[in-house]
Amino acid sequence: MACITISGYPCSGKSHRAEQLKKALEDRLADSQNAGPKLKIHVLSDEEINVSRSAYDESRLEKPARSAMLTAITRHFSKDTILIIDGMNYIKGYRYQIYCAAREAGVRVCTLFVVATADMCRERNTQRDESSQYALSTLDNLIMRFEEPSSMVRWDSPLFTIPWDEELPVDDIWKAIISGEKRPPNQAVAVLTKAPTDALQTLEQTSGTLVQLILSAQSHAAAPGGVLTVTLPPSIRLQATVPSRNITLSELQRVKRQFVAVHKRALTQGLAGKGDLDWSEETIARKFISYLEETLN
């Protein structure tokens, strides 16, 4: 349904804002005046997937931690769930990965940027239990490498920037996740329908049979050209409009080779699921007749 990515410095209050937002959205959903769908709200955090603070001490530990979080995110995407991602989310490339996964799953997205000063974050870190603290060098490194979200890029939009001492814009967030734009999947990640394994064989046989049927119909016609009626066994009746002259076998063979080549390319390049070609014998036959008419006329 929707994915809300929370970003900000470590110890900036992201988890507090995540719980605030969850409570506010749950109140909206429980309101008797809400006539919308029944939705669940889930806050996904490092703690839930057992990623410790020490995972950010070294890049060799941080990369598998981010990978584990991304896997958990995609697993929680659902048409009836509002997912709040309470993770580090400080790298723009990682937020882009989340955005692409959300587009592929067909859910709306928005970003919540929790703003706090570096000094405030360092102070809050020292006030935590020792098991929940970041090492001072790790905290400084994460703050230094933080890549601020921007409303100018599509993977951070719509962006809600929340200073540490201001209220959440719940109305605007609600509007973004309930009725905001739902971006379609990128073609690079769109799921394509696979063609049947015998599609190429059907393509060759059907177009070859039609070549012979058209030659036969032409030989029995009262005059060259016009509308030729052919019947593809067992009972597919087709009509082809050809020029007012005798069409040679070599012409028909050339058209057949071009037609097969175009559709073979679609098969080999993974484009078979696009368009309205369903690779059945009748559909291929009708496509071939249309291609023949366009080429010869």
Coordinates of C-alpha atoms in Angstrom, one line a residue:
M1 CA 0.0 0.0 0.0
A2 CA 2.7 2.5 1.1
C3 CA 6.3 2.8 2.2
I4 CA 7.5 5.6 4.4
T5 CA 11.3 5.9 4.6
I6 CA 12.6 7.7 7.7
S7 CA 16.1 9.3 7.3
G8 CA 18.3 11.4 9.6
Y9 CA 21.4 11.4 11.7
P10 CA 21.9 8.5 14.1
C11 CA 20.2 9.4 17.4
S12 CA 18.2 12.2 15.8
G13 CA 14.9 10.8 17.0
K14 CA 14.0 8.6 14.0
S15 CA 12.6 5.8 16.1
H16 CA 10.6 8.2 18.2
R17 CA 9.1 9.8 15.1
A18 CA 8.3 6.3 13.7
E19 CA 6.3 5.4 16.7
Q20 CA 4.6 8.8 16.7
L21 CA 3.6 8.4 13.1
K22 CA 2.4 4.8 13.7
K23 CA 0.2 5.9 16.5
A24 CA -1.2 8.9 14.4
L25 CA -1.9 6.6 11.4
E26 CA -3.5 3.9 13.6
D27 CA -5.8 6.6 15.0
R28 CA -6.8 7.7 11.5
L29 CA -7.6 4.1 10.5
A30 CA -9.6 3.5 13.6
D31 CA -11.7 6.6 13.1
S32 CA -15.3 5.8 12.4
Q33 CA -15.4 8.4 9.6
N34 CA -12.6 6.6 7.8
A35 CA -14.3 4.7 4.9
G36 CA -11.0 3.6 3.3
P37 CA -9.5 0.1 3.2
K38 CA -8.5 -1.8 6.3
L39 CA -4.7 -1.4 6.6
K40 CA -2.0 -2.7 8.9
I41 CA 0.9 -0.5 10.0
H42 CA 4.4 -2.0 10.5
V43 CA 7.5 -0.3 11.7
L44 CA 10.6 -2.2 10.5
S45 CA 13.8 -1.4 12.4
D46 CA 17.3 -2.7 12.8
E47 CA 16.4 -4.3 16.1
E48 CA 13.7 -6.4 14.4
I49 CA 16.1 -8.1 12.1
N50 CA 18.9 -8.3 14.8
V51 CA 21.3 -5.7 13.3
S52 CA 23.4 -4.3 16.1
R53 CA 24.9 -0.8 16.4
S54 CA 28.4 -2.4 15.9
A55 CA 27.4 -3.4 12.4
Y56 CA 28.1 0.2 11.3
D57 CA 31.6 0.1 12.7
E58 CA 33.1 -1.3 9.5
S59 CA 32.0 -1.3 5.9
R60 CA 32.4 -5.1 5.6
L61 CA 29.8 -5.5 8.4
E62 CA 27.5 -2.7 7.2
K63 CA 27.0 -4.0 3.7
P64 CA 25.4 -7.3 4.7
A65 CA 23.3 -5.4 7.3
R66 CA 21.9 -3.1 4.7
S67 CA 21.3 -6.1 2.4
A68 CA 19.4 -7.9 5.2
M69 CA 17.2 -4.8 5.8
L70 CA 16.4 -4.4 2.1
T71 CA 15.4 -8.1 2.0
A72 CA 13.1 -7.5 5.0
I73 CA 11.6 -4.4 3.4
T74 CA 10.7 -6.2 0.2
R75 CA 9.2 -9.1 2.2
H76 CA 6.9 -6.7 4.1
F77 CA 5.6 -4.8 1.0
S78 CA 1.9 -5.6 0.7
K79 CA -1.3 -4.1 -0.7
D80 CA -2.8 -3.9 2.8
T81 CA 0.3 -2.6 4.8
I82 CA 1.8 0.8 5.5
L83 CA 5.4 0.1 6.1
I84 CA 7.5 2.6 8.1
I85 CA 11.2 2.0 7.6
D86 CA 13.0 3.0 10.8
G87 CA 16.6 2.3 9.6
M88 CA 19.8 4.2 9.0
N89 CA 18.7 5.1 5.4
Y90 CA 21.5 7.7 5.2
I91 CA 22.9 6.8 1.7
K92 CA 21.0 8.1 -1.3
G93 CA 21.8 5.1 -3.4
Y94 CA 20.2 2.8 -0.7
R95 CA 17.1 5.0 -0.6
Y96 CA 17.0 4.7 -4.4
Q97 CA 17.0 0.9 -4.0
I98 CA 14.1 1.1 -1.6
Y99 CA 12.3 3.3 -4.1
C100 CA 12.8 0.9 -7.0
A101 CA 11.6 -2.1 -4.9
A102 CA 8.5 -0.1 -3.9
R103 CA 7.7 0.7 -7.5
E104 CA 8.1 -2.9 -8.5
A105 CA 5.7 -3.9 -5.6
G106 CA 3.2 -1.2 -6.7
V107 CA 3.2 0.8 -3.4
R108 CA 3.3 4.5 -2.8
V109 CA 6.4 6.1 -1.3
C110 CA 7.4 9.1 0.7
T111 CA 10.4 10.2 2.8
L112 CA 10.4 11.6 6.3
F113 CA 13.7 13.6 7.1
V114 CA 14.2 14.0 10.8
V115 CA 16.4 17.0 11.4
A116 CA 18.7 17.4 14.5
T117 CA 22.1 18.9 15.0
A118 CA 25.2 16.7 15.2
D119 CA 25.9 17.9 18.8
M120 CA 22.4 17.0 19.9
C121 CA 22.8 13.5 18.4
R122 CA 26.2 13.0 20.2
E123 CA 24.6 14.0 23.5
R124 CA 21.6 11.7 23.0
N125 CA 24.0 8.8 22.1
T126 CA 25.8 9.2 25.5
Q127 CA 22.4 9.1 27.3
R128 CA 21.5 5.7 25.9
D129 CA 22.2 2.3 27.5
E130 CA 25.6 1.1 26.6
S131 CA 24.2 -1.7 24.4
S132 CA 22.3 0.8 22.4
Q133 CA 25.1 3.3 21.9
Y134 CA 27.2 3.9 18.8
A135 CA 30.9 4.0 19.2
L136 CA 31.9 7.7 19.1
S137 CA 34.1 7.3 16.0
T138 CA 31.2 5.4 14.2
L139 CA 28.7 8.1 15.1
D140 CA 31.0 10.8 13.7
N141 CA 31.7 8.8 10.6
L142 CA 27.9 8.2 9.9
I143 CA 27.2 11.9 10.4
M144 CA 30.0 12.9 8.1
R145 CA 28.8 10.5 5.4
F146 CA 25.1 11.3 5.7
E147 CA 23.5 12.2 2.4
E148 CA 20.6 14.5 3.0
P149 CA 17.3 13.7 1.2
S150 CA 16.2 16.1 -1.5
S151 CA 12.7 16.8 -2.8
M152 CA 14.4 17.4 -6.3
V153 CA 15.0 13.7 -6.8
R154 CA 12.1 11.2 -7.4
W155 CA 13.3 8.6 -4.9
D156 CA 13.0 11.0 -2.0
S157 CA 9.7 12.6 -3.1
P158 CA 7.4 13.5 -1.6
L159 CA 9.7 14.7 1.2
F160 CA 8.6 15.8 4.6
T161 CA 11.4 17.6 6.6
I162 CA 10.7 17.6 10.4
P163 CA 12.9 19.6 12.8
W164 CA 13.3 17.8 16.1
D165 CA 11.0 20.2 18.0
E166 CA 8.1 20.4 15.5
E167 CA 4.9 18.3 15.1
L168 CA 4.5 15.7 12.4
P169 CA 2.5 16.9 9.3
V170 CA 0.2 13.9 9.7
D171 CA -2.4 15.3 7.3
D172 CA 0.1 15.7 4.4
I173 CA 1.7 12.3 5.0
W174 CA -1.7 10.6 5.1
K175 CA -2.6 12.2 1.8
A176 CA 0.7 11.1 0.2
I177 CA 0.3 7.5 1.2
I178 CA -3.4 7.1 0.6
S179 CA -4.0 9.1 -2.5
G180 CA -0.6 10.2 -3.8
E181 CA 0.9 9.2 -7.1
K182 CA 1.7 5.5 -7.5
R183 CA 4.6 5.3 -9.9
P184 CA 4.6 2.4 -12.4
P185 CA 7.5 -0.1 -12.3
N186 CA 10.6 0.8 -14.3
Q187 CA 10.8 -1.2 -17.5
A188 CA 14.1 -2.7 -16.2
V189 CA 12.3 -4.3 -13.3
A190 CA 8.8 -4.8 -14.8
V191 CA 7.6 -8.4 -14.7
L192 CA 7.1 -9.7 -18.2
T193 CA 4.9 -12.5 -19.3
K194 CA 7.0 -15.3 -20.7
A195 CA 6.2 -16.7 -24.2
P196 CA 5.5 -20.4 -24.5
T197 CA 8.5 -22.6 -25.3
D198 CA 7.1 -23.6 -28.7
A199 CA 6.4 -19.9 -29.7
L200 CA 9.2 -19.8 -32.4
Q201 CA 8.1 -23.1 -33.9
T202 CA 4.4 -21.9 -34.1
L203 CA 5.7 -18.6 -35.6
E204 CA 7.6 -20.4 -38.4
Q205 CA 4.9 -23.0 -39.2
T206 CA 2.0 -20.6 -39.2
S207 CA 3.6 -18.0 -41.4
G208 CA 4.9 -20.7 -43.7
T209 CA 1.5 -22.3 -44.1
L210 CA 0.0 -18.9 -44.8
V211 CA 2.5 -18.3 -47.6
Q212 CA 1.3 -21.5 -49.3
L213 CA -2.4 -20.8 -48.7
I214 CA -2.1 -17.3 -50.2
L215 CA -0.3 -18.6 -53.3
S216 CA -3.0 -21.3 -53.7
A217 CA -5.8 -18.7 -53.3
Q218 CA -4.1 -16.4 -55.8
S219 CA -3.9 -19.1 -58.4
H220 CA -7.6 -19.8 -58.1
A221 CA -8.7 -16.2 -58.1
A222 CA -10.6 -14.8 -61.2
A223 CA -8.3 -11.8 -61.4
P224 CA -4.9 -10.7 -59.8
G225 CA -5.0 -8.9 -56.5
G226 CA -7.9 -7.8 -54.4
V227 CA -9.2 -9.8 -51.3
L228 CA -7.9 -13.3 -51.0
T229 CA -9.7 -15.6 -48.5
V230 CA -7.8 -18.4 -46.9
T231 CA -8.6 -21.0 -44.2
L232 CA -5.9 -22.0 -41.8
P233 CA -6.5 -25.5 -40.6
P234 CA -8.7 -26.5 -38.9
S235 CA -11.1 -23.5 -39.2
I236 CA -9.3 -20.1 -38.9
R237 CA -10.8 -18.1 -41.8
L238 CA -8.7 -15.1 -42.8
Q239 CA -8.8 -12.4 -45.6
A240 CA -5.8 -10.7 -47.1
T241 CA -5.9 -7.6 -49.3
V242 CA -3.0 -7.7 -51.8
P243 CA -2.0 -5.5 -54.8
S244 CA -3.6 -5.9 -58.2
R245 CA -0.8 -8.2 -59.6
N246 CA 0.5 -11.7 -59.1
I247 CA 2.5 -11.9 -55.8
T248 CA 5.5 -14.2 -56.3
L249 CA 6.7 -16.9 -54.0
S250 CA 10.0 -15.0 -53.4
E251 CA 8.1 -11.9 -52.3
L252 CA 6.0 -13.9 -49.8
Q253 CA 9.1 -15.7 -48.5
R254 CA 10.9 -12.3 -48.0
V255 CA 7.9 -11.0 -46.0
K256 CA 7.8 -14.2 -44.0
R257 CA 11.5 -13.9 -43.1
Q258 CA 11.1 -10.3 -42.0
F259 CA 8.0 -11.1 -39.9
V260 CA 9.7 -14.0 -38.2
A261 CA 12.9 -12.0 -37.6
V262 CA 11.0 -9.2 -35.9
H263 CA 9.2 -11.5 -33.5
K264 CA 12.2 -13.8 -32.9
R265 CA 14.0 -10.7 -31.7
A266 CA 11.2 -10.0 -29.3
L267 CA 11.6 -13.5 -27.9
T268 CA 15.4 -13.4 -27.5
Q269 CA 15.5 -9.9 -26.0
G270 CA 12.9 -10.6 -23.4
L271 CA 10.1 -8.4 -24.9
A272 CA 7.7 -11.3 -25.6
G273 CA 5.3 -10.3 -22.8
K274 CA 4.8 -6.8 -24.2
G275 CA 2.1 -5.7 -26.5
D276 CA -0.9 -7.8 -27.3
L277 CA 0.7 -10.7 -29.1
D278 CA -0.3 -13.8 -27.2
W279 CA 1.6 -16.3 -29.4
S280 CA -1.4 -18.4 -30.2
E281 CA -1.7 -19.8 -33.8
E282 CA -4.7 -17.6 -34.6
T283 CA -3.1 -14.4 -33.2
I284 CA 0.1 -15.0 -35.1
A285 CA -1.8 -15.7 -38.3
R286 CA -3.8 -12.4 -38.0
K287 CA -0.5 -10.5 -37.2
F288 CA 1.1 -12.0 -40.3
I289 CA -1.8 -11.0 -42.6
S290 CA -1.6 -7.4 -41.3
Y291 CA 2.2 -7.3 -41.7
L292 CA 1.8 -8.8 -45.2
E293 CA -0.8 -6.2 -46.2
E294 CA 1.3 -3.3 -44.9
T295 CA 4.5 -4.5 -46.6
L296 CA 3.0 -5.2 -50.0
N297 CA 0.6 -2.3 -50.2

